[in-house]
Amino acid sequence: MNPVAFIETKRDGKENDLSDIRELVDLVTKGDVADYQVAAWLMAVYFNGLSGEECRIFTESLARSGKMVRFPENLSPVDKHSTGGVGDKTTLIVVPLAAACGVPVAKLSGRGLGFTGGTIDKLESIPGFRAHLDMRDFIAQVRSTGCAISGHSGDLAPAEAIFYELRDVTGTVPSIPLITSSIVSKKIAGGSSSFVFDVKCGSGAFMEDQRSALELAESLVDLSASMGRGSMALITDMSQPLGMWVGNAAEVAEAVDLLLGRGPDDLRELSLRLTASMVHLGRPSISLDKALSLAERSLDEGKGYRKFEEMVRSQGGELDRFQEKVSRREHLSRTVREIYAAESGVLTRCDARRVGDAVRLLGGGRLSKKDAVDHGVSCQILRKIGDAVSAGEPLARVYFSGEGVRWEEARAGLVRAFEVGEGAKPPKLLLGSVGPREGD
Ligand code: URA
């Protein structure tokens, strides 16, 4: 393959040769091609896109660039992926809940980066929890317990990580074919038979408008089908944080609360809908409506909670110790500050991105991949869009460690996150869906 001609082809809006795409991924995996040439091709894709077939071959090559998880033939797990949000702790709920409904779940998760949180960071606030399982243990646990959540191993789809790092520093992340291939390649390498995608839409998401969220959702479902995997995508609101807590340990506590029947309505509704989609994909004889009733019953009967306990125990976590800390509020950092409403009215804005940024700035998230996170940093959302507020009442309560300049900056962002006006309604949570579509 001639890399210059390869770049020129895409620059001129033509289709690349499929074997050249395979070769590019191979060269990137071995480190045998210059970063500037890969970056130039990525920019050409950013402007000119990839055809369905180019995208399929690119994704397949990324997925095959390293090891692949292979489940035994009689085990067909479902995986779930969120495109990233603020306060999104649904994975902690839907993985055990779908398993409690009889569908094996093999969930590979990442760490938080940027203003969005990551499931692995959240789970690591449970003492002893092993967030990285080797492939054998991962498969064994899905078989014995019905579910497992593990950090994405560097052995799976290694080329995807190389492309992603280059995209991150060349302004080429927000490209639908590149996002789609990045997500689906990791899911394929993770070995599951079907996927549920939660495509977030709003200020706290990659896709800020519904049109592009729908385009991404269709692209994810179409690509999965072309690679023989059934899938569904839900498009869900991320204009304000999900639930009432943002921050690692606090989100685990909120998820556990929900599994015990106590959590907020938006988190419950989304968790049930995602679980229903997973159950329907894993057990197609159960209609979506029936799957929703089954998910509801399993949640209300505590089956989801018991499965969560079992999963955490299997992965070395001590849920009792975590819950003891929660009961003494020791899972939250010690310094507490509040953000107040300047006037009376109705809350018209509770900006997910600004809340996520503030939590990250205070140490609850990371600015670069190597940063450590402080699990106790969190923001409790006291009022959400559509709630009546009175001047002087607290809108959010923030927990962090120490004082210092970071708080002033975070406070300024949080003050701008909230807006009081007139007549706002709570945003619709479910904005659309794509699929289910069977694998070809
Ligand atoms: N999430 C991913 O995994 N990949 C992208 O490219 C964007 C979001």
Short mmCIF file of C-alpha atoms and ligand atoms in Angstrom, two decimals:
data_model
loop_
_atom_site.label_atom_id
_atom_site.label_comp_id
_atom_site.label_asym_id
_atom_site.label_seq_id
_atom_site.Cartn_x
_atom_site.Cartn_y
_atom_site.Cartn_z
CA MET A 1 0.00 0.00 0.00
CA ASN A 2 1.24 3.46 -0.89
CA PRO A 3 0.26 5.65 2.11
CA VAL A 4 0.35 8.88 0.10
CA ALA A 5 -1.99 7.52 -2.60
CA PHE A 6 -4.18 6.04 0.16
CA ILE A 7 -4.55 9.46 1.81
CA GLU A 8 -5.14 11.18 -1.55
CA THR A 9 -7.95 8.78 -2.40
CA LYS A 10 -9.84 9.67 0.77
CA ARG A 11 -8.93 13.36 0.44
CA ASP A 12 -10.60 13.36 -2.98
CA GLY A 13 -13.77 11.79 -1.58
CA LYS A 14 -13.26 8.35 -3.15
CA GLU A 15 -13.43 4.93 -1.55
CA ASN A 16 -10.25 3.32 -0.27
CA ASP A 17 -9.34 -0.14 -1.38
CA LEU A 18 -10.56 -2.56 1.31
CA SER A 19 -7.30 -4.48 1.44
CA ASP A 20 -5.46 -1.16 1.91
CA ILE A 21 -7.65 -0.41 4.92
CA ARG A 22 -6.74 -3.80 6.40
CA GLU A 23 -3.09 -3.09 5.74
CA LEU A 24 -3.27 0.37 7.30
CA VAL A 25 -4.63 -1.09 10.55
CA ASP A 26 -1.94 -3.76 10.47
CA LEU A 27 0.82 -1.16 9.97
CA VAL A 28 -0.60 1.03 12.74
CA THR A 29 -0.69 -1.95 15.13
CA LYS A 30 2.98 -2.67 14.43
CA GLY A 31 3.97 1.00 14.56
CA ASP A 32 5.15 0.84 10.94
CA VAL A 33 3.44 3.95 9.61
CA ALA A 34 4.07 7.60 10.44
CA ASP A 35 1.59 9.26 12.80
CA TYR A 36 1.29 12.27 10.46
CA GLN A 37 0.12 10.03 7.63
CA VAL A 38 -2.46 8.29 9.80
CA ALA A 39 -3.58 11.70 11.08
CA ALA A 40 -3.93 13.01 7.52
CA TRP A 41 -6.10 10.03 6.58
CA LEU A 42 -8.23 10.52 9.71
CA MET A 43 -8.79 14.15 8.77
CA ALA A 44 -9.78 13.09 5.25
CA VAL A 45 -12.28 10.62 6.79
CA TYR A 46 -13.54 13.38 9.07
CA PHE A 47 -14.48 15.42 6.00
CA ASN A 48 -15.43 12.70 3.51
CA GLY A 49 -16.68 9.84 5.70
CA LEU A 50 -16.44 6.09 5.09
CA SER A 51 -18.80 3.96 3.01
CA GLY A 52 -20.65 1.15 4.83
CA GLU A 53 -18.20 -1.39 3.47
CA GLU A 54 -15.12 0.70 4.32
CA CYS A 55 -16.45 1.18 7.83
CA ARG A 56 -17.12 -2.55 8.24
CA ILE A 57 -13.64 -3.57 7.11
CA PHE A 58 -11.99 -0.85 9.23
CA THR A 59 -13.99 -1.98 12.29
CA GLU A 60 -13.27 -5.66 11.69
CA SER A 61 -9.55 -4.92 11.32
CA LEU A 62 -9.52 -2.89 14.55
CA ALA A 63 -11.39 -5.69 16.37
CA ARG A 64 -8.93 -8.32 15.10
CA SER A 65 -5.80 -6.28 15.87
CA GLY A 66 -5.33 -8.06 19.22
CA LYS A 67 -6.85 -10.84 21.28
CA MET A 68 -10.58 -11.48 21.14
CA VAL A 69 -12.80 -12.85 23.89
CA ARG A 70 -14.47 -16.06 22.75
CA PHE A 71 -17.43 -17.36 24.71
CA PRO A 72 -18.44 -21.01 24.45
CA GLU A 73 -21.11 -21.64 21.81
CA ASN A 74 -23.85 -22.22 24.38
CA LEU A 75 -23.23 -18.84 25.99
CA SER A 76 -24.39 -15.75 24.08
CA PRO A 77 -23.93 -12.72 26.27
CA VAL A 78 -25.25 -9.22 25.72
CA ASP A 79 -23.08 -6.13 26.18
CA LYS A 80 -24.20 -2.55 26.76
CA HIS A 81 -22.46 0.65 25.85
CA SER A 82 -23.17 4.26 26.74
CA THR A 83 -21.60 6.96 24.61
CA GLY A 84 -20.79 8.73 27.88
CA GLY A 85 -22.64 11.04 30.18
CA VAL A 86 -22.69 12.77 33.55
CA GLY A 87 -24.16 10.88 36.51
CA ASP A 88 -24.75 7.87 34.26
CA LYS A 89 -24.50 4.91 36.61
CA THR A 90 -26.97 2.70 34.72
CA THR A 91 -24.36 0.02 33.96
CA LEU A 92 -24.15 -0.80 37.69
CA ILE A 93 -27.89 -1.45 37.66
CA VAL A 94 -28.65 -2.97 34.27
CA VAL A 95 -25.84 -5.52 34.19
CA PRO A 96 -27.02 -7.44 37.29
CA LEU A 97 -30.69 -6.75 36.54
CA ALA A 98 -30.54 -8.22 33.03
CA ALA A 99 -28.61 -11.19 34.43
CA ALA A 100 -31.32 -11.61 37.07
CA CYS A 101 -33.80 -11.79 34.15
CA GLY A 102 -31.85 -14.72 32.72
CA VAL A 103 -29.67 -12.96 30.14
CA PRO A 104 -25.90 -13.37 30.49
CA VAL A 105 -24.09 -10.02 30.41
CA ALA A 106 -20.41 -9.55 29.62
CA LYS A 107 -19.70 -5.86 30.13
CA LEU A 108 -16.40 -4.29 29.20
CA SER A 109 -16.03 -0.79 30.53
CA GLY A 110 -13.63 2.09 30.42
CA ARG A 111 -12.39 4.69 32.83
CA GLY A 112 -13.76 8.20 32.82
CA LEU A 113 -12.08 10.75 30.60
CA GLY A 114 -12.99 14.37 30.12
CA PHE A 115 -16.19 15.49 31.82
CA THR A 116 -17.84 12.04 31.66
CA GLY A 117 -17.49 9.36 34.31
CA GLY A 118 -16.35 5.77 33.78
CA THR A 119 -17.80 2.61 35.30
CA ILE A 120 -14.40 1.22 36.30
CA ASP A 121 -13.59 4.32 38.39
CA LYS A 122 -16.98 4.03 40.05
CA LEU A 123 -16.61 0.34 40.89
CA GLU A 124 -13.14 0.89 42.33
CA SER A 125 -14.74 2.81 45.18
CA ILE A 126 -15.96 -0.56 46.51
CA PRO A 127 -13.16 -1.92 48.76
CA GLY A 128 -11.40 -4.90 47.20
CA PHE A 129 -13.27 -4.84 43.88
CA ARG A 130 -11.17 -6.36 41.09
CA ALA A 131 -12.04 -4.21 38.10
CA HIS A 132 -9.68 -5.96 35.71
CA LEU A 133 -10.38 -9.63 35.11
CA ASP A 134 -8.23 -11.70 32.82
CA MET A 135 -10.11 -13.18 29.90
CA ARG A 136 -10.43 -16.64 31.44
CA ASP A 137 -11.88 -15.27 34.70
CA PHE A 138 -14.18 -12.94 32.76
CA ILE A 139 -15.65 -15.80 30.74
CA ALA A 140 -15.84 -18.08 33.80
CA GLN A 141 -17.69 -15.45 35.82
CA VAL A 142 -20.22 -14.74 33.08
CA ARG A 143 -20.87 -18.47 33.00
CA SER A 144 -21.10 -18.99 36.78
CA THR A 145 -22.69 -15.73 37.96
CA GLY A 146 -24.45 -14.62 34.81
CA CYS A 147 -22.60 -11.30 34.61
CA ALA A 148 -19.25 -9.59 34.94
CA ILE A 149 -17.95 -6.04 34.50
CA SER A 150 -14.30 -5.69 33.63
CA GLY A 151 -11.99 -2.93 32.50
CA HIS A 152 -11.09 -2.97 28.83
CA SER A 153 -7.83 -4.87 28.54
CA GLY A 154 -5.09 -3.34 26.39
CA ASP A 155 -4.87 -6.71 24.59
CA LEU A 156 -8.31 -6.19 23.03
CA ALA A 157 -8.46 -4.05 19.87
CA PRO A 158 -5.06 -2.40 20.55
CA ALA A 159 -5.13 -0.61 17.17
CA GLU A 160 -8.33 1.16 18.22
CA ALA A 161 -6.49 2.75 21.17
CA ILE A 162 -3.72 3.98 18.85
CA PHE A 163 -6.20 5.51 16.40
CA TYR A 164 -8.17 7.04 19.29
CA GLU A 165 -5.08 8.72 20.76
CA LEU A 166 -4.31 10.25 17.38
CA ARG A 167 -7.91 11.38 16.93
CA ASP A 168 -7.84 12.96 20.36
CA VAL A 169 -4.96 15.27 19.42
CA THR A 170 -5.95 15.99 15.81
CA GLY A 171 -9.54 17.19 16.21
CA THR A 172 -10.96 14.07 14.56
CA VAL A 173 -12.96 12.53 17.42
CA PRO A 174 -16.41 13.85 16.38
CA SER A 175 -16.78 11.82 13.18
CA ILE A 176 -19.71 9.41 13.04
CA PRO A 177 -17.91 6.60 11.13
CA LEU A 178 -14.84 6.93 13.38
CA ILE A 179 -16.88 6.93 16.59
CA THR A 180 -18.96 4.00 15.34
CA SER A 181 -15.98 1.90 14.34
CA SER A 182 -14.21 2.72 17.60
CA ILE A 183 -17.17 1.60 19.73
CA VAL A 184 -18.22 -1.45 17.71
CA SER A 185 -14.66 -2.77 17.29
CA LYS A 186 -14.26 -2.89 21.10
CA LYS A 187 -17.63 -4.59 21.51
CA ILE A 188 -16.78 -7.20 18.87
CA ALA A 189 -13.41 -7.89 20.51
CA GLY A 190 -15.29 -8.27 23.82
CA GLY A 191 -17.00 -11.34 22.41
CA SER A 192 -20.68 -10.62 23.10
CA SER A 193 -23.37 -11.67 20.65
CA SER A 194 -25.53 -8.56 20.84
CA PHE A 195 -25.27 -5.00 22.04
CA VAL A 196 -27.49 -2.29 23.50
CA PHE A 197 -26.26 1.24 22.85
CA ASP A 198 -27.31 4.20 24.95
CA VAL A 199 -26.63 7.22 22.74
CA LYS A 200 -26.61 10.29 24.94
CA CYS A 201 -27.83 13.59 23.58
CA GLY A 202 -27.41 17.04 25.12
CA SER A 203 -24.83 19.33 26.69
CA GLY A 204 -23.25 16.50 28.70
CA ALA A 205 -22.77 14.23 25.66
CA PHE A 206 -20.70 13.93 22.50
CA MET A 207 -23.83 14.47 20.44
CA GLU A 208 -25.46 17.71 21.48
CA ASP A 209 -28.39 17.65 19.03
CA GLN A 210 -30.99 14.96 18.31
CA ARG A 211 -30.23 14.75 14.60
CA SER A 212 -26.60 13.74 15.12
CA ALA A 213 -27.53 11.43 18.02
CA LEU A 214 -29.99 9.63 15.72
CA GLU A 215 -27.37 9.43 12.99
CA LEU A 216 -24.90 7.86 15.43
CA ALA A 217 -27.55 5.46 16.76
CA GLU A 218 -28.41 4.28 13.22
CA SER A 219 -24.79 3.94 12.31
CA LEU A 220 -24.06 1.79 15.42
CA VAL A 221 -27.02 -0.51 14.79
CA ASP A 222 -26.34 -0.83 11.04
CA LEU A 223 -22.66 -1.55 11.51
CA SER A 224 -23.36 -4.14 14.23
CA ALA A 225 -25.87 -5.87 11.93
CA SER A 226 -23.38 -5.91 9.06
CA MET A 227 -20.98 -7.67 11.42
CA GLY A 228 -23.51 -10.32 12.43
CA ARG A 229 -24.50 -8.84 15.81
CA GLY A 230 -28.04 -7.95 16.82
CA SER A 231 -28.40 -4.60 18.51
CA MET A 232 -30.64 -1.75 19.60
CA ALA A 233 -29.92 1.87 20.39
CA LEU A 234 -31.80 4.19 22.71
CA ILE A 235 -31.30 7.93 22.34
CA THR A 236 -31.54 9.48 25.79
CA ASP A 237 -31.38 12.92 27.31
CA MET A 238 -28.12 14.20 28.73
CA SER A 239 -28.96 17.88 29.00
CA GLN A 240 -28.92 17.46 32.79
CA PRO A 241 -27.16 14.81 34.91
CA LEU A 242 -28.91 11.47 35.34
CA GLY A 243 -30.13 10.90 38.89
CA MET A 244 -29.21 13.14 41.79
CA TRP A 245 -25.51 12.37 42.27
CA VAL A 246 -22.38 12.87 40.17
CA GLY A 247 -19.08 11.43 41.47
CA ASN A 248 -17.68 7.93 41.75
CA ALA A 249 -18.55 6.56 45.21
CA ALA A 250 -21.74 8.63 45.40
CA GLU A 251 -22.92 7.15 42.10
CA VAL A 252 -22.32 3.60 43.33
CA ALA A 253 -24.32 4.45 46.46
CA GLU A 254 -27.15 5.83 44.29
CA ALA A 255 -27.12 2.75 42.05
CA VAL A 256 -27.27 0.45 45.11
CA ASP A 257 -30.15 2.54 46.45
CA LEU A 258 -32.00 2.09 43.17
CA LEU A 259 -31.42 -1.66 43.25
CA LEU A 260 -32.91 -1.58 46.76
CA GLY A 261 -36.00 0.21 45.41
CA ARG A 262 -35.19 3.75 46.52
CA GLY A 263 -33.56 5.69 43.67
CA PRO A 264 -34.75 8.64 41.56
CA ASP A 265 -37.37 8.23 38.83
CA ASP A 266 -35.22 9.14 35.79
CA LEU A 267 -32.54 6.64 36.77
CA ARG A 268 -35.16 3.95 37.36
CA GLU A 269 -36.92 4.57 34.06
CA LEU A 270 -33.76 4.51 31.97
CA SER A 271 -32.37 1.48 33.80
CA LEU A 272 -35.58 -0.45 33.18
CA ARG A 273 -35.69 0.46 29.49
CA LEU A 274 -32.08 -0.49 28.93
CA THR A 275 -32.57 -3.75 30.81
CA ALA A 276 -35.68 -4.53 28.75
CA SER A 277 -33.70 -3.98 25.54
CA MET A 278 -30.96 -6.29 26.76
CA VAL A 279 -33.46 -8.97 27.80
CA HIS A 280 -35.25 -8.76 24.45
CA LEU A 281 -32.00 -9.06 22.51
CA GLY A 282 -30.75 -11.92 24.67
CA ARG A 283 -34.10 -13.74 24.69
CA PRO A 284 -35.89 -12.69 21.48
CA SER A 285 -38.95 -14.79 22.36
CA ILE A 286 -39.69 -12.20 25.08
CA SER A 287 -41.25 -9.08 23.53
CA LEU A 288 -39.96 -5.66 24.56
CA ASP A 289 -43.14 -4.98 26.58
CA LYS A 290 -42.88 -8.28 28.41
CA ALA A 291 -39.17 -7.70 28.97
CA LEU A 292 -39.99 -4.35 30.58
CA SER A 293 -42.47 -5.97 32.97
CA LEU A 294 -39.96 -8.71 33.78
CA ALA A 295 -37.25 -6.10 34.49
CA GLU A 296 -39.62 -4.15 36.72
CA ARG A 297 -40.62 -7.24 38.68
CA SER A 298 -37.04 -8.41 39.09
CA LEU A 299 -36.01 -4.97 40.36
CA ASP A 300 -38.92 -4.68 42.77
CA GLU A 301 -38.41 -8.21 44.11
CA GLY A 302 -34.75 -7.41 44.88
CA LYS A 303 -33.39 -9.91 42.34
CA GLY A 304 -31.24 -7.24 40.68
CA TYR A 305 -29.75 -6.27 44.03
CA ARG A 306 -28.95 -9.88 44.94
CA LYS A 307 -27.28 -10.38 41.56
CA PHE A 308 -25.26 -7.19 42.07
CA GLU A 309 -24.12 -8.47 45.50
CA GLU A 310 -23.13 -11.77 43.91
CA MET A 311 -21.22 -10.09 41.08
CA VAL A 312 -19.35 -7.77 43.46
CA ARG A 313 -18.47 -10.70 45.72
CA SER A 314 -17.23 -12.75 42.76
CA GLN A 315 -14.93 -9.87 41.86
CA GLY A 316 -13.53 -9.59 45.41
CA GLY A 317 -15.54 -6.52 46.41
CA GLU A 318 -16.77 -5.96 49.97
CA LEU A 319 -20.20 -4.43 49.53
CA ASP A 320 -20.95 -4.53 53.29
CA ARG A 321 -17.90 -2.39 54.02
CA PHE A 322 -18.90 0.03 51.28
CA GLN A 323 -22.44 0.25 52.64
CA GLU A 324 -21.13 0.83 56.18
CA LYS A 325 -19.12 3.78 54.85
CA VAL A 326 -22.23 5.07 53.07
CA SER A 327 -24.30 4.83 56.24
CA ARG A 328 -21.68 6.99 58.01
CA ARG A 329 -21.41 9.30 54.94
CA GLU A 330 -17.72 8.40 54.81
CA HIS A 331 -17.87 7.73 51.07
CA LEU A 332 -18.09 11.50 50.51
CA SER A 333 -15.19 13.95 50.77
CA ARG A 334 -15.16 16.13 53.87
CA THR A 335 -15.37 19.70 52.60
CA VAL A 336 -18.97 20.63 51.78
CA ARG A 337 -20.16 23.73 49.89
CA GLU A 338 -23.47 24.69 48.32
CA ILE A 339 -24.61 26.59 45.25
CA TYR A 340 -27.66 28.80 45.84
CA ALA A 341 -30.50 30.08 43.66
CA ALA A 342 -30.16 33.81 43.07
CA GLU A 343 -33.88 34.24 42.39
CA SER A 344 -37.22 32.44 42.67
CA GLY A 345 -38.90 30.69 39.74
CA VAL A 346 -38.50 27.40 37.91
CA LEU A 347 -35.15 25.75 37.19
CA THR A 348 -34.66 26.00 33.42
CA ARG A 349 -31.09 24.71 33.20
CA CYS A 350 -28.97 22.18 35.10
CA ASP A 351 -26.14 21.84 32.61
CA ALA A 352 -24.69 18.31 32.65
CA ARG A 353 -21.41 19.33 31.09
CA ARG A 354 -20.71 22.10 33.58
CA VAL A 355 -21.52 19.80 36.50
CA GLY A 356 -19.23 17.09 35.04
CA ASP A 357 -16.46 19.66 34.51
CA ALA A 358 -16.73 20.89 38.10
CA VAL A 359 -16.52 17.38 39.55
CA ARG A 360 -13.51 16.64 37.36
CA LEU A 361 -11.79 19.88 38.32
CA LEU A 362 -12.16 19.04 42.01
CA GLY A 363 -10.43 15.68 41.45
CA GLY A 364 -13.44 13.42 40.82
CA GLY A 365 -12.42 12.86 37.18
CA ARG A 366 -9.25 13.04 35.18
CA LEU A 367 -7.77 15.57 32.79
CA SER A 368 -5.30 13.05 31.37
CA LYS A 369 -5.40 9.26 31.28
CA LYS A 370 -2.70 8.93 33.97
CA ASP A 371 -4.42 11.11 36.60
CA ALA A 372 -5.70 9.44 39.78
CA VAL A 373 -9.30 10.11 40.79
CA ASP A 374 -10.63 11.02 44.23
CA HIS A 375 -13.63 8.72 44.69
CA GLY A 376 -15.19 10.92 47.38
CA VAL A 377 -15.55 14.04 45.24
CA SER A 378 -19.17 14.49 44.26
CA CYS A 379 -21.99 16.85 43.48
CA GLN A 380 -25.48 16.24 44.80
CA ILE A 381 -28.07 17.78 42.51
CA LEU A 382 -30.83 19.14 44.73
CA ARG A 383 -33.06 20.62 42.02
CA LYS A 384 -33.59 19.53 38.43
CA ILE A 385 -35.12 21.16 35.36
CA GLY A 386 -38.80 21.97 35.92
CA ASP A 387 -38.51 22.14 39.75
CA ALA A 388 -39.79 25.25 41.52
CA VAL A 389 -37.03 27.07 43.42
CA SER A 390 -36.96 29.94 45.90
CA ALA A 391 -34.26 32.59 46.03
CA GLY A 392 -31.50 31.57 48.44
CA GLU A 393 -32.23 27.84 48.51
CA PRO A 394 -29.42 25.41 47.67
CA LEU A 395 -29.43 23.92 44.14
CA ALA A 396 -26.41 21.67 44.53
CA ARG A 397 -24.17 20.42 47.33
CA VAL A 398 -20.54 19.74 46.50
CA TYR A 399 -18.15 17.44 48.38
CA PHE A 400 -14.40 17.68 47.89
CA SER A 401 -11.08 17.58 49.74
CA GLY A 402 -9.41 20.78 50.96
CA GLU A 403 -9.97 24.32 49.77
CA GLY A 404 -7.94 26.29 47.27
CA VAL A 405 -8.23 27.85 43.82
CA ARG A 406 -9.85 24.79 42.26
CA TRP A 407 -13.01 25.35 44.29
CA GLU A 408 -13.37 28.95 43.11
CA GLU A 409 -13.11 27.81 39.50
CA ALA A 410 -15.50 24.89 40.05
CA ARG A 411 -17.93 27.15 41.87
CA ALA A 412 -17.94 29.66 39.01
CA GLY A 413 -18.76 26.84 36.54
CA LEU A 414 -21.50 25.46 38.77
CA VAL A 415 -23.12 28.85 39.22
CA ARG A 416 -23.36 29.08 35.42
CA ALA A 417 -24.70 25.51 35.22
CA PHE A 418 -27.97 26.51 36.85
CA GLU A 419 -30.49 28.98 35.48
CA VAL A 420 -33.80 30.01 37.00
CA GLY A 421 -36.59 31.32 34.77
CA GLU A 422 -40.19 30.53 34.05
CA GLY A 423 -42.22 27.59 32.87
CA ALA A 424 -39.64 24.91 32.05
CA LYS A 425 -40.79 21.28 31.98
CA PRO A 426 -38.59 18.30 32.85
CA PRO A 427 -36.89 17.17 29.60
CA LYS A 428 -38.10 13.97 27.97
CA LEU A 429 -35.75 11.15 28.95
CA LEU A 430 -36.20 8.80 25.99
CA LEU A 431 -35.76 10.77 22.77
CA GLY A 432 -35.90 7.89 20.30
CA SER A 433 -34.73 4.39 19.54
CA VAL A 434 -33.29 2.38 16.64
CA GLY A 435 -33.74 -1.35 16.19
CA PRO A 436 -33.86 -4.04 17.32
CA ARG A 437 -32.04 -5.20 14.23
CA GLU A 438 -30.75 -8.73 13.77
CA GLY A 439 -27.21 -9.49 12.73
CA ASP A 440 -26.89 -10.19 8.97
N1 URA B 1 -16.40 6.53 22.65
C1 URA B 1 -15.58 5.63 22.05
O1 URA B 1 -15.40 4.52 22.55
N2 URA B 1 -15.02 5.98 20.88
C2 URA B 1 -15.20 7.17 20.31
O2 URA B 1 -14.65 7.41 19.25
C3 URA B 1 -16.03 8.10 20.94
C4 URA B 1 -16.63 7.75 22.12
#
